[in-house]
Short mmCIF file of C-alpha atoms and ligand atoms in Angstrom, two decimals:
data_model
loop_
_atom_site.label_atom_id
_atom_site.label_comp_id
_atom_site.label_asym_id
_atom_site.label_seq_id
_atom_site.Cartn_x
_atom_site.Cartn_y
_atom_site.Cartn_z
CA MET N 1 27.35 60.19 -20.24
CA THR N 2 28.52 56.67 -21.19
CA ALA N 3 31.41 55.31 -19.10
CA ALA N 4 34.79 54.93 -20.79
CA LEU N 5 35.68 51.30 -21.50
CA VAL N 6 39.18 52.19 -22.68
CA GLU N 7 41.34 54.97 -21.37
CA VAL N 8 44.82 55.89 -22.57
CA ARG N 9 46.96 58.32 -20.60
CA ASP N 10 50.15 59.91 -21.89
CA LEU N 11 51.02 56.81 -23.92
CA ALA N 12 54.48 56.74 -25.54
CA LYS N 13 56.54 54.19 -27.44
CA THR N 14 60.16 54.72 -28.44
CA PHE N 15 62.03 52.27 -30.69
CA ASP N 16 65.80 51.96 -30.60
CA VAL N 17 66.84 51.87 -34.28
CA SER N 18 70.58 52.30 -33.69
CA ALA N 19 73.13 50.56 -35.88
CA PRO N 20 74.92 47.56 -34.22
CA TRP N 21 77.42 48.49 -31.50
CA LEU N 22 80.53 47.74 -33.63
CA ASN N 23 79.28 49.90 -36.52
CA ARG N 24 78.54 52.75 -34.15
CA VAL N 25 82.02 52.59 -32.66
CA VAL N 26 83.83 52.32 -36.03
CA GLU N 27 81.69 54.89 -37.83
CA ARG N 28 81.32 57.14 -34.74
CA LYS N 29 77.56 57.12 -35.03
CA PRO N 30 75.30 58.01 -32.10
CA ARG N 31 72.39 55.82 -30.97
CA GLN N 32 69.15 56.63 -32.75
CA PHE N 33 65.60 56.50 -31.47
CA VAL N 34 62.20 56.85 -33.13
CA HIS N 35 59.44 58.29 -30.96
CA ALA N 36 56.65 56.39 -32.74
CA VAL N 37 54.03 57.47 -30.19
CA ASP N 38 54.64 60.43 -27.93
CA GLY N 39 52.19 61.42 -25.19
CA VAL N 40 48.86 60.25 -26.62
CA SER N 41 45.76 60.43 -24.38
CA PHE N 42 42.14 59.57 -25.20
CA SER N 43 39.21 57.53 -23.97
CA ILE N 44 36.58 55.44 -25.77
CA ALA N 45 33.10 55.15 -24.32
CA GLN N 46 31.34 51.78 -24.17
CA GLY N 47 29.69 50.95 -27.50
CA LYS N 48 31.39 53.79 -29.41
CA THR N 49 34.04 54.03 -32.12
CA LEU N 50 37.14 56.19 -31.99
CA ALA N 51 38.95 56.44 -35.31
CA LEU N 52 42.62 57.36 -35.48
CA VAL N 53 43.66 58.88 -38.81
CA GLY N 54 46.84 60.20 -40.32
CA GLU N 55 49.33 59.53 -43.08
CA SER N 56 51.52 56.46 -43.10
CA GLY N 57 54.14 56.59 -40.32
CA CYS N 58 52.15 58.83 -37.94
CA GLY N 59 52.05 56.16 -35.20
CA LYS N 60 48.41 55.07 -35.36
CA SER N 61 49.16 51.35 -35.84
CA THR N 62 51.66 51.49 -32.97
CA VAL N 63 48.88 52.84 -30.73
CA ALA N 64 46.70 49.88 -31.83
CA ARG N 65 49.41 47.39 -30.92
CA LEU N 66 50.07 49.08 -27.58
CA LEU N 67 46.39 48.80 -26.68
CA VAL N 68 46.21 45.03 -27.19
CA GLY N 69 49.57 44.38 -25.51
CA LEU N 70 51.58 43.48 -28.63
CA TYR N 71 54.05 46.23 -27.62
CA ALA N 72 54.95 47.36 -24.12
CA PRO N 73 54.76 51.15 -23.77
CA THR N 74 57.83 53.23 -22.95
CA ARG N 75 55.65 55.53 -20.88
CA GLY N 76 52.01 56.00 -19.96
CA GLU N 77 49.01 53.90 -19.01
CA VAL N 78 46.30 51.91 -20.76
CA LEU N 79 43.17 51.15 -18.75
CA PHE N 80 40.59 48.64 -19.92
CA ASP N 81 37.39 48.65 -17.87
CA GLY N 82 39.33 50.35 -15.08
CA GLN N 83 42.15 47.78 -15.06
CA ARG N 84 45.70 48.69 -16.12
CA THR N 85 46.82 46.60 -19.06
CA ASP N 86 49.95 48.42 -20.22
CA ASP N 87 52.27 46.08 -18.36
CA ILE N 88 50.85 42.85 -19.74
CA ALA N 89 53.95 40.88 -18.64
CA ARG N 90 52.99 41.42 -15.00
CA ILE N 91 49.37 40.32 -15.35
CA ALA N 92 48.81 36.83 -13.94
CA GLY N 93 47.68 33.80 -16.00
CA SER N 94 43.88 33.62 -15.59
CA GLU N 95 43.55 37.41 -15.51
CA LEU N 96 45.55 37.65 -18.74
CA ARG N 97 43.37 35.02 -20.43
CA THR N 98 40.23 36.93 -19.46
CA LEU N 99 41.75 40.14 -20.76
CA ARG N 100 42.74 38.53 -24.06
CA ARG N 101 39.22 37.15 -24.40
CA ARG N 102 37.65 40.58 -23.86
CA MET N 103 39.79 42.47 -26.42
CA GLN N 104 40.63 41.31 -29.94
CA MET N 105 42.32 42.71 -33.01
CA ILE N 106 41.47 42.65 -36.72
CA PHE N 107 44.42 43.12 -39.08
CA GLN N 108 44.71 44.81 -42.47
CA ASP N 109 45.62 41.83 -44.62
CA PRO N 110 43.12 38.99 -44.08
CA TYR N 111 45.19 36.60 -46.20
CA ALA N 112 48.34 37.03 -44.11
CA SER N 113 46.45 36.78 -40.81
CA LEU N 114 44.69 33.47 -41.63
CA ASN N 115 46.60 30.18 -41.63
CA PRO N 116 46.36 28.97 -45.28
CA ARG N 117 46.65 25.30 -44.24
CA TRP N 118 43.71 25.38 -41.84
CA LYS N 119 40.05 24.99 -42.72
CA VAL N 120 37.70 27.77 -41.61
CA LEU N 121 36.32 25.49 -38.88
CA LYS N 122 39.74 25.39 -37.22
CA ILE N 123 40.56 29.06 -37.88
CA VAL N 124 37.36 30.38 -36.30
CA GLY N 125 37.11 27.57 -33.75
CA GLU N 126 40.65 27.86 -32.38
CA PRO N 127 39.92 30.72 -29.93
CA LEU N 128 36.86 28.83 -28.68
CA THR N 129 38.88 25.69 -27.86
CA GLU N 130 41.85 27.72 -26.55
CA HIS N 131 39.62 29.49 -24.04
CA GLY N 132 37.59 26.35 -23.24
CA LEU N 133 34.36 27.99 -24.42
CA VAL N 134 32.89 24.90 -26.11
CA GLY N 135 32.81 21.21 -25.22
CA GLY N 136 32.87 18.68 -28.06
CA GLU N 137 33.07 18.69 -31.85
CA ASP N 138 29.32 19.21 -32.44
CA ALA N 139 29.13 22.25 -30.17
CA LEU N 140 32.23 23.70 -31.84
CA ARG N 141 30.79 23.22 -35.33
CA ALA N 142 27.46 24.76 -34.26
CA LYS N 143 29.17 27.78 -32.71
CA VAL N 144 31.48 28.34 -35.71
CA SER N 145 28.48 28.07 -38.08
CA GLU N 146 26.63 30.66 -36.01
CA LEU N 147 29.65 33.01 -36.11
CA LEU N 148 30.02 32.60 -39.88
CA MET N 149 26.36 33.38 -40.44
CA SER N 150 26.62 36.48 -38.24
CA VAL N 151 29.15 37.90 -40.75
CA GLY N 152 27.16 36.92 -43.84
CA LEU N 153 28.89 33.61 -44.66
CA ALA N 154 27.34 30.14 -44.79
CA ALA N 155 27.68 27.26 -42.33
CA ALA N 156 29.03 25.10 -45.20
CA ASP N 157 32.04 27.43 -45.45
CA CYS N 158 33.47 25.62 -42.38
CA GLU N 159 35.00 23.02 -44.68
CA LYS N 160 36.80 25.44 -47.01
CA PHE N 161 40.33 26.86 -46.94
CA PRO N 162 41.12 30.63 -46.98
CA HIS N 163 42.28 30.59 -50.62
CA GLN N 164 38.77 29.56 -51.69
CA PHE N 165 37.37 32.95 -50.62
CA SER N 166 37.54 36.48 -52.01
CA GLY N 167 39.36 39.25 -50.07
CA GLY N 168 36.11 40.58 -48.57
CA GLN N 169 35.03 37.08 -47.48
CA ARG N 170 38.44 36.43 -45.91
CA GLN N 171 38.09 39.61 -43.88
CA ARG N 172 34.65 38.37 -42.74
CA ILE N 173 36.34 35.16 -41.55
CA SER N 174 38.83 37.31 -39.59
CA ILE N 175 35.93 39.19 -38.00
CA ALA N 176 34.15 35.90 -37.14
CA ARG N 177 37.36 34.63 -35.51
CA ALA N 178 37.78 37.87 -33.55
CA LEU N 179 34.17 37.59 -32.32
CA ALA N 180 34.54 33.96 -31.21
CA THR N 181 35.51 34.85 -27.64
CA GLN N 182 32.67 37.38 -27.34
CA PRO N 183 34.99 40.36 -26.90
CA GLU N 184 33.78 43.79 -25.84
CA PHE N 185 36.57 45.78 -27.51
CA LEU N 186 37.90 45.35 -31.05
CA VAL N 187 41.01 47.08 -32.36
CA CYS N 188 40.66 47.29 -36.15
CA ASP N 189 43.90 48.18 -37.95
CA GLU N 190 43.00 49.34 -41.48
CA PRO N 191 40.49 46.44 -41.80
CA THR N 192 39.25 47.42 -45.25
CA SER N 193 42.35 49.02 -46.83
CA ALA N 194 43.38 45.85 -48.67
CA LEU N 195 39.89 45.34 -50.14
CA ASP N 196 38.30 46.52 -53.38
CA VAL N 197 36.26 49.69 -52.96
CA SER N 198 33.12 47.76 -53.94
CA VAL N 199 33.40 45.37 -50.96
CA GLN N 200 34.71 47.87 -48.40
CA ALA N 201 31.20 49.18 -47.70
CA GLN N 202 29.83 45.65 -47.19
CA VAL N 203 32.48 44.84 -44.57
CA LEU N 204 32.03 48.22 -42.85
CA ASN N 205 28.26 47.72 -42.70
CA ILE N 206 28.72 44.27 -41.15
CA MET N 207 31.02 45.80 -38.55
CA LYS N 208 28.47 48.51 -37.75
CA ASP N 209 25.63 45.96 -37.45
CA LEU N 210 27.73 43.80 -35.13
CA GLN N 211 28.53 46.86 -33.03
CA ARG N 212 24.84 47.64 -32.64
CA SER N 213 23.75 44.08 -31.89
CA ARG N 214 26.64 43.19 -29.54
CA GLY N 215 27.40 46.59 -27.98
CA LEU N 216 31.00 46.46 -29.22
CA THR N 217 33.53 49.23 -28.71
CA TYR N 218 35.97 49.91 -31.56
CA LEU N 219 39.31 51.59 -32.04
CA PHE N 220 39.40 52.02 -35.81
CA ILE N 221 42.70 52.81 -37.51
CA SER N 222 42.53 54.23 -41.04
CA HIS N 223 44.24 56.63 -43.41
CA ASN N 224 40.98 57.01 -45.34
CA LEU N 225 38.79 59.84 -44.04
CA ALA N 226 35.82 58.72 -46.15
CA VAL N 227 35.86 55.37 -44.31
CA VAL N 228 36.29 57.12 -40.96
CA ARG N 229 33.27 59.31 -41.67
CA HIS N 230 31.20 56.17 -42.18
CA VAL N 231 32.15 54.32 -39.00
CA SER N 232 33.34 56.67 -36.25
CA ASP N 233 31.76 58.61 -33.39
CA GLU N 234 34.94 60.46 -32.51
CA VAL N 235 38.08 61.11 -34.57
CA GLY N 236 41.68 61.59 -33.45
CA VAL N 237 44.10 63.00 -36.02
CA MET N 238 47.73 61.95 -35.52
CA TYR N 239 50.90 63.50 -36.88
CA LEU N 240 54.40 62.17 -36.15
CA GLY N 241 53.35 60.23 -33.06
CA ARG N 242 51.14 62.91 -31.49
CA LEU N 243 47.45 63.68 -31.46
CA VAL N 244 46.92 67.08 -33.09
CA GLU N 245 43.12 67.14 -33.02
CA LEU N 246 40.47 65.12 -31.19
CA ALA N 247 36.82 65.89 -31.88
CA GLY N 248 33.39 64.43 -32.48
CA LYS N 249 32.92 63.21 -36.05
CA ARG N 250 30.31 65.82 -37.03
CA GLU N 251 32.36 68.64 -35.53
CA LEU N 252 35.57 67.52 -37.20
CA PHE N 253 34.11 67.14 -40.68
CA ALA N 254 32.01 70.31 -40.46
CA GLN N 255 34.68 72.53 -38.96
CA PRO N 256 38.20 71.09 -38.95
CA ARG N 257 40.50 73.28 -36.81
CA HIS N 258 44.04 72.00 -37.18
CA PRO N 259 45.77 72.87 -40.49
CA TYR N 260 46.80 69.20 -40.89
CA THR N 261 43.18 68.01 -40.48
CA ARG N 262 42.15 70.61 -43.07
CA MET N 263 44.85 69.37 -45.42
CA LEU N 264 43.66 65.75 -45.06
CA LEU N 265 40.04 66.75 -45.63
CA ASP N 266 40.97 68.81 -48.66
CA ALA N 267 42.43 65.68 -50.25
CA ILE N 268 38.92 64.13 -50.41
CA PRO N 269 37.20 64.97 -53.75
CA ASP N 270 34.55 67.66 -53.24
CA ILE N 271 31.58 65.83 -54.79
CA HIS N 272 29.14 68.27 -53.15
CA MET N 273 30.82 71.22 -54.97
CA THR N 274 30.75 73.38 -51.84
CA GLY N 275 33.10 75.90 -53.42
CA ARG N 276 35.21 76.02 -50.22
CA ALA N 277 38.78 77.17 -50.87
CA ARG N 278 41.09 74.17 -50.69
CA THR N 279 44.78 73.87 -49.94
CA PRO N 280 46.29 70.89 -51.76
CA VAL N 281 48.34 68.44 -49.69
CA GLN N 282 51.82 69.87 -49.47
CA GLY N 283 55.13 68.19 -48.71
CA GLU N 284 55.72 64.88 -46.99
CA VAL N 285 55.84 63.56 -43.46
CA PRO N 286 59.32 64.51 -42.08
CA ASN N 287 61.91 61.88 -41.20
CA PRO N 288 60.84 60.58 -37.74
CA LEU N 289 64.54 60.08 -36.87
CA ASP N 290 65.04 63.83 -37.14
CA PRO N 291 61.68 65.51 -36.50
CA PRO N 292 61.41 69.31 -36.89
CA ARG N 293 61.74 71.46 -33.77
CA GLY N 294 58.65 73.18 -32.36
CA CYS N 295 55.46 72.10 -34.11
CA ALA N 296 56.36 69.02 -36.17
CA PHE N 297 53.95 70.20 -38.87
CA HIS N 298 55.52 73.65 -39.35
CA PRO N 299 57.54 72.87 -42.55
CA ARG N 300 54.23 72.03 -44.30
CA CYS N 301 51.91 74.49 -42.59
CA PRO N 302 50.60 77.58 -44.44
CA HIS N 303 49.94 79.31 -41.07
CA ALA N 304 53.35 78.73 -39.47
CA ASN N 305 55.16 81.64 -37.79
CA ALA N 306 58.34 82.02 -35.72
CA ARG N 307 56.69 80.64 -32.56
CA CYS N 308 55.67 77.49 -34.44
CA SER N 309 59.26 76.61 -35.34
CA SER N 310 60.51 76.93 -31.76
CA GLU N 311 57.66 76.00 -29.39
CA ARG N 312 55.75 72.71 -29.53
CA PRO N 313 51.98 73.31 -29.22
CA LEU N 314 50.15 71.27 -26.57
CA LEU N 315 46.78 69.61 -27.05
CA GLY N 316 44.37 72.09 -25.45
CA GLU N 317 40.60 72.56 -25.24
CA PHE N 318 39.21 75.00 -27.79
CA LYS N 319 35.41 75.42 -28.11
CA GLY N 320 34.78 71.79 -27.12
CA VAL N 321 37.50 70.41 -29.42
CA ARG N 322 41.00 69.35 -28.38
CA VAL N 323 43.56 70.77 -30.75
CA ALA N 324 47.34 71.32 -30.68
CA CYS N 325 47.98 74.46 -32.73
CA HIS N 326 49.29 77.94 -31.85
CA ALA N 327 47.32 79.59 -34.65
CA VAL N 328 44.01 78.14 -33.41
CA GLN N 329 44.76 79.11 -29.82
CA GLU N 330 45.85 82.62 -30.87
CA GLY N 331 42.69 83.04 -33.00
CA ARG N 332 44.72 83.40 -36.25
CA ILE N 333 42.67 80.66 -37.95
FE1 SF4 T 1 50.75 75.36 -38.23
FE2 SF4 T 1 51.88 76.62 -36.17
FE3 SF4 T 1 49.54 75.37 -35.86
FE4 SF4 T 1 51.77 73.97 -36.18
S1 SF4 T 1 51.29 75.31 -34.46
S2 SF4 T 1 49.84 73.60 -37.16
S3 SF4 T 1 52.89 75.24 -37.63
S4 SF4 T 1 49.97 77.16 -37.16
#
């Protein structure tokens, strides 16, 4: 079995979204908290891809930001190559630089994440100079050209500005920049969602080729199960800050267990005409400020019973799959 490069244990992040103190006193309002991530655990083996899926607001992007240290967790641990990284403020200077070099993030909107006033040479070359990985202008230009060519762009693109590229090309520049420090782990937050369908596959294929050639490990965040099917080895389904199912890709797509996973899969057009009975997506994600008691999915679940509305199901092992559902564990579905 391949060793885990990334391990997350009981990770939680709570945001205080209370009104200002004076408003609370005058209007007699209590403090309010959103549990964006609540007790998430998983591991990602070296060279593999774990995809986190779920509707908007389920906490998957917060998990991504917790992993690269953009947020400090409220509870839990993140281990990268055996080293705890959840308390990034306490990690010393050189150790932190090494850590930042080894893990990088690719964002959804390539236009917003690239400085429009910089040429590509500076955008892609900045991490190289920041980390002291090249000496001199010629070496920098050669390295940036090599990175651009590895993502299907040309060396001459060094001299252009971001607005001179299409959306797909801009995302390739983001990938080249992320690869500059030779990271081992990439956190990809909806990297193709802002792109036209026609160029999504090209970018995904580049990412898969780079994974194979460089042995990269990915955490891939997406709301699109068709994309997830293309890139992942393992899939975690999130609902209101919790993992409700964690399974191998083949297993999950062939035999989804959790009613929410089934609902998400049923939303994909059945081009193979399997004839399987489908339940259309029902309802909306509840208000995270006032989540339902018991199983958070029970107001939308066709299999809910009295136990579901009072007792929160825990993520448990069921025939090699981890799933949090009373009906699955009771053998009702
Ligand atoms: Fe549905 Fe109950 Fe399972 Fe929740 S625990 S998904 S409400 S059957």
